[in-house]
PDB file of C-alpha atoms in Angstrom:
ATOM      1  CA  UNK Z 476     -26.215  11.527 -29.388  1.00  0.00           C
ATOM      2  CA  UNK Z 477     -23.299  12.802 -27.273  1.00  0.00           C
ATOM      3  CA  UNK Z 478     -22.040  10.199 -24.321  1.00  0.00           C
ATOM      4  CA  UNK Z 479     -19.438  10.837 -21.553  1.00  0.00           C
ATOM      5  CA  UNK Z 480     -17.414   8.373 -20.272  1.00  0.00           C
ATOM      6  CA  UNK Z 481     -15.285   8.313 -17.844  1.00  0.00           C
ATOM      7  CA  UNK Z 482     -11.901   6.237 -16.714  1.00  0.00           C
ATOM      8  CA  UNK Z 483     -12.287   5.902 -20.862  1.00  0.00           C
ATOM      9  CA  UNK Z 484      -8.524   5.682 -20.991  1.00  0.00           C
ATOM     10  CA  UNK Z 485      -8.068   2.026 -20.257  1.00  0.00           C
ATOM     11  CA  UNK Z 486     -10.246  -1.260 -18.928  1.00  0.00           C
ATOM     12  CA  UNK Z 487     -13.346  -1.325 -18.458  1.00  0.00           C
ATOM     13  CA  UNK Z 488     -14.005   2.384 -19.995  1.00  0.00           C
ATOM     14  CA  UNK Z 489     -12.074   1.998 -23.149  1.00  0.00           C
ATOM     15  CA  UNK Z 490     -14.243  -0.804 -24.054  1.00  0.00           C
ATOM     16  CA  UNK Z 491     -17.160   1.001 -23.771  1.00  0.00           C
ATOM     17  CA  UNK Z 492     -16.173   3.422 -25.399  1.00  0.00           C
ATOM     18  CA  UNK Z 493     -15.676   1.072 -28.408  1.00  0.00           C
ATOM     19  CA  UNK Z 494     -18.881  -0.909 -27.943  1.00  0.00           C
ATOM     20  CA  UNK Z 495     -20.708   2.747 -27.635  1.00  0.00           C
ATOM     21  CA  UNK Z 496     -19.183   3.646 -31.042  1.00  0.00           C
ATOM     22  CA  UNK Z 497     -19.707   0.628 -32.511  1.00  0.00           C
ATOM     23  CA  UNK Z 498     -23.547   0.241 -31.664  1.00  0.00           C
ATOM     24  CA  UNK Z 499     -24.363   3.255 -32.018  1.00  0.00           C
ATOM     25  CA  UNK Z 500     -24.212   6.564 -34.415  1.00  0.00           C
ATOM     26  CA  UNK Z 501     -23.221   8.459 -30.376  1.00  0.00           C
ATOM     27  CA  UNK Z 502     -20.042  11.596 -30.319  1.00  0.00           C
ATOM     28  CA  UNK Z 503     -17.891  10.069 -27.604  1.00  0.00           C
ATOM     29  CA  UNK Z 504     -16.538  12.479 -24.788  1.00  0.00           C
ATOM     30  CA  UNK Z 505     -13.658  10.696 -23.139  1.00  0.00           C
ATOM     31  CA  UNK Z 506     -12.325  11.902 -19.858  1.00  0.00           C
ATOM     32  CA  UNK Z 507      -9.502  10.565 -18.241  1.00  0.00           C
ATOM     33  CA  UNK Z 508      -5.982  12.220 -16.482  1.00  0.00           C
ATOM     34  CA  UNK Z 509      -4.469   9.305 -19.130  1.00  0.00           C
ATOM     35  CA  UNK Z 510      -3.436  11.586 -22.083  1.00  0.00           C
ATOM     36  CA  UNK Z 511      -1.394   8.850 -23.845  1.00  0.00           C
ATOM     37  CA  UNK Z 512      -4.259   6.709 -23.792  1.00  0.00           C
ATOM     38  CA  UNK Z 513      -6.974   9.468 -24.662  1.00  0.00           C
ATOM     39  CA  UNK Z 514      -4.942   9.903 -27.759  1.00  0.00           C
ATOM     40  CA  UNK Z 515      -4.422   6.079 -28.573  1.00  0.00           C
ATOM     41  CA  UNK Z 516      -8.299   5.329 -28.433  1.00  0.00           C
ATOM     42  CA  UNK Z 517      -9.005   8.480 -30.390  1.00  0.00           C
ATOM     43  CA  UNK Z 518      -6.628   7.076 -33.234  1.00  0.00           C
ATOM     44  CA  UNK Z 519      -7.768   3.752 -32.947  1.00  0.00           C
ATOM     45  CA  UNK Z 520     -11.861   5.418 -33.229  1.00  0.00           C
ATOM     46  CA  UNK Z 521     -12.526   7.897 -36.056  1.00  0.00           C
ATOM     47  CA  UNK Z 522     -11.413  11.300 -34.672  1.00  0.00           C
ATOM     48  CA  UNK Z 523     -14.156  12.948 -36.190  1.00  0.00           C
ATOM     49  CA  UNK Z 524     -16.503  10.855 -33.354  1.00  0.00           C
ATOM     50  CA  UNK Z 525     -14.413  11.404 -29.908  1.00  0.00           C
ATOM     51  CA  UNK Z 526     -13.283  14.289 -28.518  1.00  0.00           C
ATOM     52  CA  UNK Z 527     -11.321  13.859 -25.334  1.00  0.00           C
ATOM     53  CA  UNK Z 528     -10.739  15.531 -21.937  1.00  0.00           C
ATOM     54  CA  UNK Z 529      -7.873  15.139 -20.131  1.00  0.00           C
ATOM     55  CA  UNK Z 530      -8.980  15.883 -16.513  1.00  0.00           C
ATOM     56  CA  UNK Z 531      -7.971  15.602 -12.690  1.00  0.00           C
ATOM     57  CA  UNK Z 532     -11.165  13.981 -11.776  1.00  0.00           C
ATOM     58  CA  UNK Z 533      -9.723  14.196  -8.138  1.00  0.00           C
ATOM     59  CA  UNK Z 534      -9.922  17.638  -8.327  1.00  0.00           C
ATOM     60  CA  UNK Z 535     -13.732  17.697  -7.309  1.00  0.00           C
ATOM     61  CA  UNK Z 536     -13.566  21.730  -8.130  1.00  0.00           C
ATOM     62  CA  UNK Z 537     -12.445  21.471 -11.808  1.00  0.00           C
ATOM     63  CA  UNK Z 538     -15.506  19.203 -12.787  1.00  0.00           C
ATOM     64  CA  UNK Z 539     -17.639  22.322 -14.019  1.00  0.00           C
ATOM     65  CA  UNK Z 540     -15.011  23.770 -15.801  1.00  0.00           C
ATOM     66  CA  UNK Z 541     -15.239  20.118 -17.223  1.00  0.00           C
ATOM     67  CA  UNK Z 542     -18.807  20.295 -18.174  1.00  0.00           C
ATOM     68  CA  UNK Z 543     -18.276  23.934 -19.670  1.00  0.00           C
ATOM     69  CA  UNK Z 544     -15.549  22.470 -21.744  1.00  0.00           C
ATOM     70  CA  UNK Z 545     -17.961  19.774 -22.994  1.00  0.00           C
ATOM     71  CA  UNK Z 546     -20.823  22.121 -23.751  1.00  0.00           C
ATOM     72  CA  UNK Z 547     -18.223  23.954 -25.980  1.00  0.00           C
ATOM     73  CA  UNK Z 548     -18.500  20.552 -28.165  1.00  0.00           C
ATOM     74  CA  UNK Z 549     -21.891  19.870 -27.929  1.00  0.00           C
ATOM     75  CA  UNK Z 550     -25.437  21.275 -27.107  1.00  0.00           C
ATOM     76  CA  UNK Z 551     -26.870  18.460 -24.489  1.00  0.00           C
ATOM     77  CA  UNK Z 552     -25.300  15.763 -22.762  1.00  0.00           C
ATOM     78  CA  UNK Z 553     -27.675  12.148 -23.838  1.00  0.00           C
ATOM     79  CA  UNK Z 554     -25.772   9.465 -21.950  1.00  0.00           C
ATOM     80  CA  UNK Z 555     -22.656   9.719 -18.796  1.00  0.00           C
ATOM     81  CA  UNK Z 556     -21.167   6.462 -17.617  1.00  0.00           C
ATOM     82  CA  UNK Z 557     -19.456   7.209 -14.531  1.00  0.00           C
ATOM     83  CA  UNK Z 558     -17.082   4.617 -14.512  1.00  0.00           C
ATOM     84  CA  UNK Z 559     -13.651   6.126 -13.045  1.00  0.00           C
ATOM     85  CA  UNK Z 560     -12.375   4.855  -9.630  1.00  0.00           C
ATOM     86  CA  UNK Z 561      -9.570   3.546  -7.657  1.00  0.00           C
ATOM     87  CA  UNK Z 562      -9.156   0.794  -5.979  1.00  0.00           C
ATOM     88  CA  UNK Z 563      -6.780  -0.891  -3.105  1.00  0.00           C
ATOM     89  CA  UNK Z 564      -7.004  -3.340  -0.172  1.00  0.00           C
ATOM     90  CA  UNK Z 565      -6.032  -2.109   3.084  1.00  0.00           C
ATOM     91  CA  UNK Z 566      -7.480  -2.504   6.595  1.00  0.00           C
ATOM     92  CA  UNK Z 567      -9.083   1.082   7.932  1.00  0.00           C
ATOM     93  CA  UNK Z 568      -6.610   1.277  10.891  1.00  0.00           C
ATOM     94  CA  UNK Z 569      -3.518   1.160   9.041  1.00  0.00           C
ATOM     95  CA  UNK Z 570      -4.736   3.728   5.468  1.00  0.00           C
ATOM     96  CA  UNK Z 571      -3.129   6.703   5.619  1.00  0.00           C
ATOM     97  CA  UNK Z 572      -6.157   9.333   5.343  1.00  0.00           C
ATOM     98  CA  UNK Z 573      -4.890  11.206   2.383  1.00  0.00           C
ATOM     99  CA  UNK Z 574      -5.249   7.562   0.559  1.00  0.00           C
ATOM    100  CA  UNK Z 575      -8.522   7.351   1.900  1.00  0.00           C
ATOM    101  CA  UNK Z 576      -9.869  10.657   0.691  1.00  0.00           C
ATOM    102  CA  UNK Z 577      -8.509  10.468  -2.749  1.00  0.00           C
ATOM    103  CA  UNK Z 578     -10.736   7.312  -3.019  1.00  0.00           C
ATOM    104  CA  UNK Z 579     -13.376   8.432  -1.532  1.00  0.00           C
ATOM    105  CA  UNK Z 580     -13.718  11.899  -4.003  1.00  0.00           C
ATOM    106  CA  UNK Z 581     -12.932   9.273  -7.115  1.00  0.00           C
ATOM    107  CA  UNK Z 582     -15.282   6.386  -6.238  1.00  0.00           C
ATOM    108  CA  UNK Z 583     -18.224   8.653  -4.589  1.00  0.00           C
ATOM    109  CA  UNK Z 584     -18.481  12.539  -4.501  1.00  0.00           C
ATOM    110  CA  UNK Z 585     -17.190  12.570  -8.303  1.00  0.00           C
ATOM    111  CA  UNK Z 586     -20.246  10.404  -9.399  1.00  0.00           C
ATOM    112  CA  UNK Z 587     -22.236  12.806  -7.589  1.00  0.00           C
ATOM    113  CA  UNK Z 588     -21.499  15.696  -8.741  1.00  0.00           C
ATOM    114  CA  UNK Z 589     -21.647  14.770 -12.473  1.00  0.00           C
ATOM    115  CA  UNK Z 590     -24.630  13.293 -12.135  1.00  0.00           C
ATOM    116  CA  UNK Z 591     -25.349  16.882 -10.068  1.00  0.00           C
ATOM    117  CA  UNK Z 592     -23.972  19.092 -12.671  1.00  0.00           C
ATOM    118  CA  UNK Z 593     -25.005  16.439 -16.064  1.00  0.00           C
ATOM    119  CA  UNK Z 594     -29.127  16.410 -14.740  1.00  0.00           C
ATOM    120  CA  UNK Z 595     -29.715  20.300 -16.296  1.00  0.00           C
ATOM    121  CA  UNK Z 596     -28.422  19.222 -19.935  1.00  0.00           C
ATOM    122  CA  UNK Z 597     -30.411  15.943 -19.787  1.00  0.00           C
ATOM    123  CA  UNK Z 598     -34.039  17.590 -18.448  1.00  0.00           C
ATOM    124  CA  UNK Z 599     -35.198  18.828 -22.361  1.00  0.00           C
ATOM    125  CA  UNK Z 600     -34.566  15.895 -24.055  1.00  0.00           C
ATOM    126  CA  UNK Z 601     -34.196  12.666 -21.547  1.00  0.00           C
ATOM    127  CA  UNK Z 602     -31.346  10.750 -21.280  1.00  0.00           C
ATOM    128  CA  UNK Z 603     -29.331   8.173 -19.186  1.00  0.00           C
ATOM    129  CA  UNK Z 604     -26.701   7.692 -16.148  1.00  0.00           C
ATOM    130  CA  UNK Z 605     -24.856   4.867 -15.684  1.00  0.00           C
ATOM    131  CA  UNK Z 606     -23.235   4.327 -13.021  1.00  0.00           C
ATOM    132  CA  UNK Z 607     -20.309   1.853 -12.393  1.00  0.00           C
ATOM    133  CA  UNK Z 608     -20.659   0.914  -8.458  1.00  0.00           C
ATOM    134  CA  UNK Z 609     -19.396  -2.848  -7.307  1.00  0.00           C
ATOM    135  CA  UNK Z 610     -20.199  -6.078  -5.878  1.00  0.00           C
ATOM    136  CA  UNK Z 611     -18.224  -4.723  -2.636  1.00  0.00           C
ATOM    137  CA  UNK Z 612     -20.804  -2.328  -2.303  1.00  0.00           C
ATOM    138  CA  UNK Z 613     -22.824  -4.962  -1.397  1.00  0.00           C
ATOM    139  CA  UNK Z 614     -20.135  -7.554  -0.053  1.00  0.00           C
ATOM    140  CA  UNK Z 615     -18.252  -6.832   3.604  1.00  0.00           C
ATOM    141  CA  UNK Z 616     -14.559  -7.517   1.720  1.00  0.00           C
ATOM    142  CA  UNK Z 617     -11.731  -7.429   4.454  1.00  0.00           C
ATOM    143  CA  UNK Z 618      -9.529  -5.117   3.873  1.00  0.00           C
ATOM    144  CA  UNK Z 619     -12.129  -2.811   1.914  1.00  0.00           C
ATOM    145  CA  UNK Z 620     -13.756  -0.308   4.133  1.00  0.00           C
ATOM    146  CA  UNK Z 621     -12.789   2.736   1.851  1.00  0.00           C
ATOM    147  CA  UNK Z 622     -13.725   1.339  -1.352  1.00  0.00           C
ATOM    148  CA  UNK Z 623     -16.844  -0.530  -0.133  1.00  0.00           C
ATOM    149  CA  UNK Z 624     -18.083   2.180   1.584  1.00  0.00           C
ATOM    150  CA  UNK Z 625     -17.697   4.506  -1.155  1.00  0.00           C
ATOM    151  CA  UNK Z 626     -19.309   2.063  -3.718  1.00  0.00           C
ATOM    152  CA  UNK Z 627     -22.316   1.122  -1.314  1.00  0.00           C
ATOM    153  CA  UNK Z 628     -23.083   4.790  -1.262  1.00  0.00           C
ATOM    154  CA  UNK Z 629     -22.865   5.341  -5.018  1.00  0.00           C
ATOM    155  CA  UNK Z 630     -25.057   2.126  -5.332  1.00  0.00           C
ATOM    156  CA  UNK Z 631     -27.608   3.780  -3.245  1.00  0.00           C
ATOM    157  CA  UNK Z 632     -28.126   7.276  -3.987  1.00  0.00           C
ATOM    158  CA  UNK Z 633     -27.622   5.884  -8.150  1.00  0.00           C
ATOM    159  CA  UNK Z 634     -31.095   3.864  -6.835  1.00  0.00           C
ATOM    160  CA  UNK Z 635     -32.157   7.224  -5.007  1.00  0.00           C
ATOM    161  CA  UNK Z 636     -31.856   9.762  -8.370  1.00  0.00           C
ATOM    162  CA  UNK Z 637     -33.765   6.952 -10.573  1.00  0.00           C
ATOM    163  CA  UNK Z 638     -36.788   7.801  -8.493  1.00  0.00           C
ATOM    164  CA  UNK Z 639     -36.050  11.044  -8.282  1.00  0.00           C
ATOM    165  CA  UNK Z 640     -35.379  11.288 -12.450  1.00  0.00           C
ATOM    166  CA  UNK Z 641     -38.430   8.785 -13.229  1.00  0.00           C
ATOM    167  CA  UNK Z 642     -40.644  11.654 -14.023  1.00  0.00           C
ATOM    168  CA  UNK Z 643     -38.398  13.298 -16.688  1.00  0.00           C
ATOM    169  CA  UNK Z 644     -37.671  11.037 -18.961  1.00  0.00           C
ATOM    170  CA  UNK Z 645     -34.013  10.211 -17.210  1.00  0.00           C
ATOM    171  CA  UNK Z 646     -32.837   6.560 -16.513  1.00  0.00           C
ATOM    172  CA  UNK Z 647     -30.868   5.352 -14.336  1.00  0.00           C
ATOM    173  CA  UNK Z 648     -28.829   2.076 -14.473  1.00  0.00           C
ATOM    174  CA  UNK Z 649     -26.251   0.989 -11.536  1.00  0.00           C
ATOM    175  CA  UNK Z 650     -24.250  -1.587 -12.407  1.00  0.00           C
ATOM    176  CA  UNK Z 651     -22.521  -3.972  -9.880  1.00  0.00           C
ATOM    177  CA  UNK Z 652     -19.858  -5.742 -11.295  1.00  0.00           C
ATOM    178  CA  UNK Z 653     -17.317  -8.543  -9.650  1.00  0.00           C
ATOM    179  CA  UNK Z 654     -13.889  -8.905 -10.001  1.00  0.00           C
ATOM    180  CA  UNK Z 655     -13.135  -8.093 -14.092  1.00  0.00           C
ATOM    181  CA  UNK Z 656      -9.973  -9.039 -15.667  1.00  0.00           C
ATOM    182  CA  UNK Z 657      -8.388  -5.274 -16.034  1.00  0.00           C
ATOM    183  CA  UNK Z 658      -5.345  -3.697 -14.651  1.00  0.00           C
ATOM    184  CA  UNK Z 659      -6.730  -2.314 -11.636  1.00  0.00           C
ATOM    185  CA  UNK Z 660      -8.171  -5.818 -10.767  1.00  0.00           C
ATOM    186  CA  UNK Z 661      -4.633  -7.704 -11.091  1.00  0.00           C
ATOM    187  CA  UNK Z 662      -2.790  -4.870  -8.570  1.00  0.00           C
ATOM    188  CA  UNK Z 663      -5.686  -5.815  -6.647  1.00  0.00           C
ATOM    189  CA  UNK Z 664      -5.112  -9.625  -6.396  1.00  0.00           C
ATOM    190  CA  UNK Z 665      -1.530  -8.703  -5.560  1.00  0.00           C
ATOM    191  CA  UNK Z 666      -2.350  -7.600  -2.315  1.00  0.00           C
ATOM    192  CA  UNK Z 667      -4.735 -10.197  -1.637  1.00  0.00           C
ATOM    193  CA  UNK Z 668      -3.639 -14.228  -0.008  1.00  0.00           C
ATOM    194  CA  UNK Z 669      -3.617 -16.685  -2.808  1.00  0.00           C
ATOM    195  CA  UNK Z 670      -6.353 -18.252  -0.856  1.00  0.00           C
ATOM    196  CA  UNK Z 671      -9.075 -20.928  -1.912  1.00  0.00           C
ATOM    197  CA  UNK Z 672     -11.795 -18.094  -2.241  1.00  0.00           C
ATOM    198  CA  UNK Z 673      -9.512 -16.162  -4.034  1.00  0.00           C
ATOM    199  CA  UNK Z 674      -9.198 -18.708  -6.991  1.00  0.00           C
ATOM    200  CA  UNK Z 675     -12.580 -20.056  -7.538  1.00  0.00           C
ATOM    201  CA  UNK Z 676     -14.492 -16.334  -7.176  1.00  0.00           C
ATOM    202  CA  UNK Z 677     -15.726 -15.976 -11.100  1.00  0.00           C
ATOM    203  CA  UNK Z 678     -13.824 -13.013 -12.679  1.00  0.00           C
ATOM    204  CA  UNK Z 679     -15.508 -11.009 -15.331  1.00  0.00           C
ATOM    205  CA  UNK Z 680     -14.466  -9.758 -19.012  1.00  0.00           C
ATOM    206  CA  UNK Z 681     -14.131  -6.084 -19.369  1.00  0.00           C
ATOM    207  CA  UNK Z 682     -15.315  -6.434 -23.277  1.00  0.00           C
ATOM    208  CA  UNK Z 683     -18.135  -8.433 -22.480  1.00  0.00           C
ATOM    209  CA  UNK Z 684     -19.092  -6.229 -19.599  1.00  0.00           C
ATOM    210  CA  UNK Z 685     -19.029  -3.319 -21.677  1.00  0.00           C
ATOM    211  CA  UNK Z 686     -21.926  -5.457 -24.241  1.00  0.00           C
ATOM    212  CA  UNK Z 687     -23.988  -5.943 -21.077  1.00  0.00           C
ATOM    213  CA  UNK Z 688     -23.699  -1.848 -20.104  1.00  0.00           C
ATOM    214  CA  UNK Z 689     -24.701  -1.207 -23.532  1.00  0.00           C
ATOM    215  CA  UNK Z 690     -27.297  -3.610 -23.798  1.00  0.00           C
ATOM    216  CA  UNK Z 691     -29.040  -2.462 -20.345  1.00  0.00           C
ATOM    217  CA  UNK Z 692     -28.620   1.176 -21.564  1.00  0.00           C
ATOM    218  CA  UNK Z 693     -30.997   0.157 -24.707  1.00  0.00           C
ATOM    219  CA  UNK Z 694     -33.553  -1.751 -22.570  1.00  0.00           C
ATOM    220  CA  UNK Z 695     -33.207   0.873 -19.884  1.00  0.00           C
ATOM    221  CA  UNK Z 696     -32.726  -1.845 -17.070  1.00  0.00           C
ATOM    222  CA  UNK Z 697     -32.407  -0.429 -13.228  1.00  0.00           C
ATOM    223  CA  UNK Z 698     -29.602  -2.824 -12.599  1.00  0.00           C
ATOM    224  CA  UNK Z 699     -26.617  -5.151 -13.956  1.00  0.00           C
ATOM    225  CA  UNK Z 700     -25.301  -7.435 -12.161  1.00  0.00           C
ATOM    226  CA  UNK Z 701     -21.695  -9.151 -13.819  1.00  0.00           C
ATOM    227  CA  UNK Z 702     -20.759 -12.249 -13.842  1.00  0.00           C
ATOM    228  CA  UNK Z 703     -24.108 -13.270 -13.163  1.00  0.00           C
ATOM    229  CA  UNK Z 704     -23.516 -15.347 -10.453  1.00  0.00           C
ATOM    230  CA  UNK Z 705     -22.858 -12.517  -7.945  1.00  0.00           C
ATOM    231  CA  UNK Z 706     -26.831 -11.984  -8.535  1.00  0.00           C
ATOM    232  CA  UNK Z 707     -26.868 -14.599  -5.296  1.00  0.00           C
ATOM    233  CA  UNK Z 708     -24.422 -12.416  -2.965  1.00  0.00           C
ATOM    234  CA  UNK Z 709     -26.723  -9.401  -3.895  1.00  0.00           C
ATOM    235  CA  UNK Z 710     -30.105 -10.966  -3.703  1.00  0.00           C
ATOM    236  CA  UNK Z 711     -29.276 -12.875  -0.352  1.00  0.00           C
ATOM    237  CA  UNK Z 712     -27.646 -10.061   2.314  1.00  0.00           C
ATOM    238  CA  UNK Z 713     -27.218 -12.353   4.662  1.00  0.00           C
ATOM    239  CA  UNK Z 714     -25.713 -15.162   2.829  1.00  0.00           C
ATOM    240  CA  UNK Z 715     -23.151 -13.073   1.723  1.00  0.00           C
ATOM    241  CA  UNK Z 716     -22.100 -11.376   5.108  1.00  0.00           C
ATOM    242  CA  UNK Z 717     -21.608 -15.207   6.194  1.00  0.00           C
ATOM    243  CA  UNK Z 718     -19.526 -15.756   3.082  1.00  0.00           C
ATOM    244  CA  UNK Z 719     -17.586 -12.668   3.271  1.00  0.00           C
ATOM    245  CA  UNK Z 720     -16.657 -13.715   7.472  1.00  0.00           C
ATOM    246  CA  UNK Z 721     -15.462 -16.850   6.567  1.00  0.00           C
ATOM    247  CA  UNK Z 722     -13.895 -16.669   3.089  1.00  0.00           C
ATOM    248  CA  UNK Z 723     -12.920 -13.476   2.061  1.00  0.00           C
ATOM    249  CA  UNK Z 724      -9.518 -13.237   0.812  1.00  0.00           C
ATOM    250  CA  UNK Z 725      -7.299 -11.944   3.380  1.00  0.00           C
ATOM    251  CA  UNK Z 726      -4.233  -8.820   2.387  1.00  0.00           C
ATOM    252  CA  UNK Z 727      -1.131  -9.601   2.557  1.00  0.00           C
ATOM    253  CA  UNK Z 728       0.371  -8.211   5.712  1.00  0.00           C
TER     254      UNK Z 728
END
């Protein structure tokens, strides 16, 4: 079984990378424009089960010389997490665009076009996309309108292709997860208030959200939603609009 992940250098994608090995007999292809920690996951995994890719994911144009590289390693492609992304707080008005974009090709188009350019290695044999959207997606976060617009459209088209991929034998699992405790998500709090909301919303574990990925990938679930209490904002639009008016964290000016 050969899996892609990537943003496997760090966070949330170096733990699944080590769950993924762990529970299961899979070749891990690691992509990430970390070489350092590429190399440091590969020696901490048996080399002879991870090969690594150190890529530009931002460069949208280098992704099928990406997937060429891959099929160089192996013959079909049985599970990609899309998991890289950036992340930062900062009203619309004041982003500089070239900030903007670089989010927007990371956090949407990339997704797409793996999932565009992975779909003719999974069609003889099945397999699985997972894709790593967010609870902002689905929550109106001030000082977000990049990143949650980016992650609201991943979250729907990921819904979109599992329809589409339902007749040949292809899964798709989007997984919405909160805050988690990584490094992207503490340079995030730093430009937030130290506000009530922002101390009692539940913050995730990156190791135990990796177990849940994994877990959904075996029972083939259509969503995840971590820590499970964010089930509420997602189930209940409304509620959480209200919520997100009233209480979200503010940025720092």
């Amino acid at each position: 079984m050969n899996v892609m992940i990537t943003g496997a250098a760090n966070g949330i994608g170096s733990d699944l990378a080590r769950v993924f090995f762990q529970k299961s007999n899979a070749i891990l292809h690691l992509v990430d424009i970390d070489a350092e920690g590429l190399h440091e996951l590969q020696a901490e995994l048996q080399e002879n089960r991870v090969v690594t890719y150190q890529q530009d994911l931002s460069d949208i144009n280098g992704l099928p010389k990406l997937i060429q590289n891959f099929m160089k390693n192996a013959n079909s492609l049985d599970v990609l997490i899309n998991n890289a992304g950036i992340m930062f707080l900062q009203s619309l008005a004041t982003t500089p665009w070239e900030k903007a974009e670089k989010l927007l090709v990371l956090d949407l188009h990339v997704p797409l076009r793996l999932m565009q350019l992975s779909i003719p290695l999974m069609k003889n044999g099945g397999g699985h996309i997972i894709n790593v959207s967010s609870m902002a997606g689905v929550t109106p976060i001030t000082g977000s309108a990049f990143y949650s617009a980016a992650k609201a459209g991943l979250s729907i088209a990921s819904e979109i292709v599992r329809n589409e991929l339902k007749d040949d034998s292809i899964h798709v699992t989007t997984v919405y997860p909160g805050p988690i405790a990584t490094n992207l998500e503490s340079e995030v709090r730093r430009q937030i208030e130290n506000n009530l909301s922002s101390q009692i919303l539940p913050t995730g574990n990156s190791k135990e959200l990796a177990e849940l990925i994994f877990k959904a990938y075996e029972t083939k679930d259509r969503t995840l939603v971590y820590p499970g209490a964010y089930s509420l904002f997602k189930d209940f639009p409304l509620a959480t609009f209200f919520f997100a008016e009233h209480f979200s964290p503010k940025t720092k000016k």
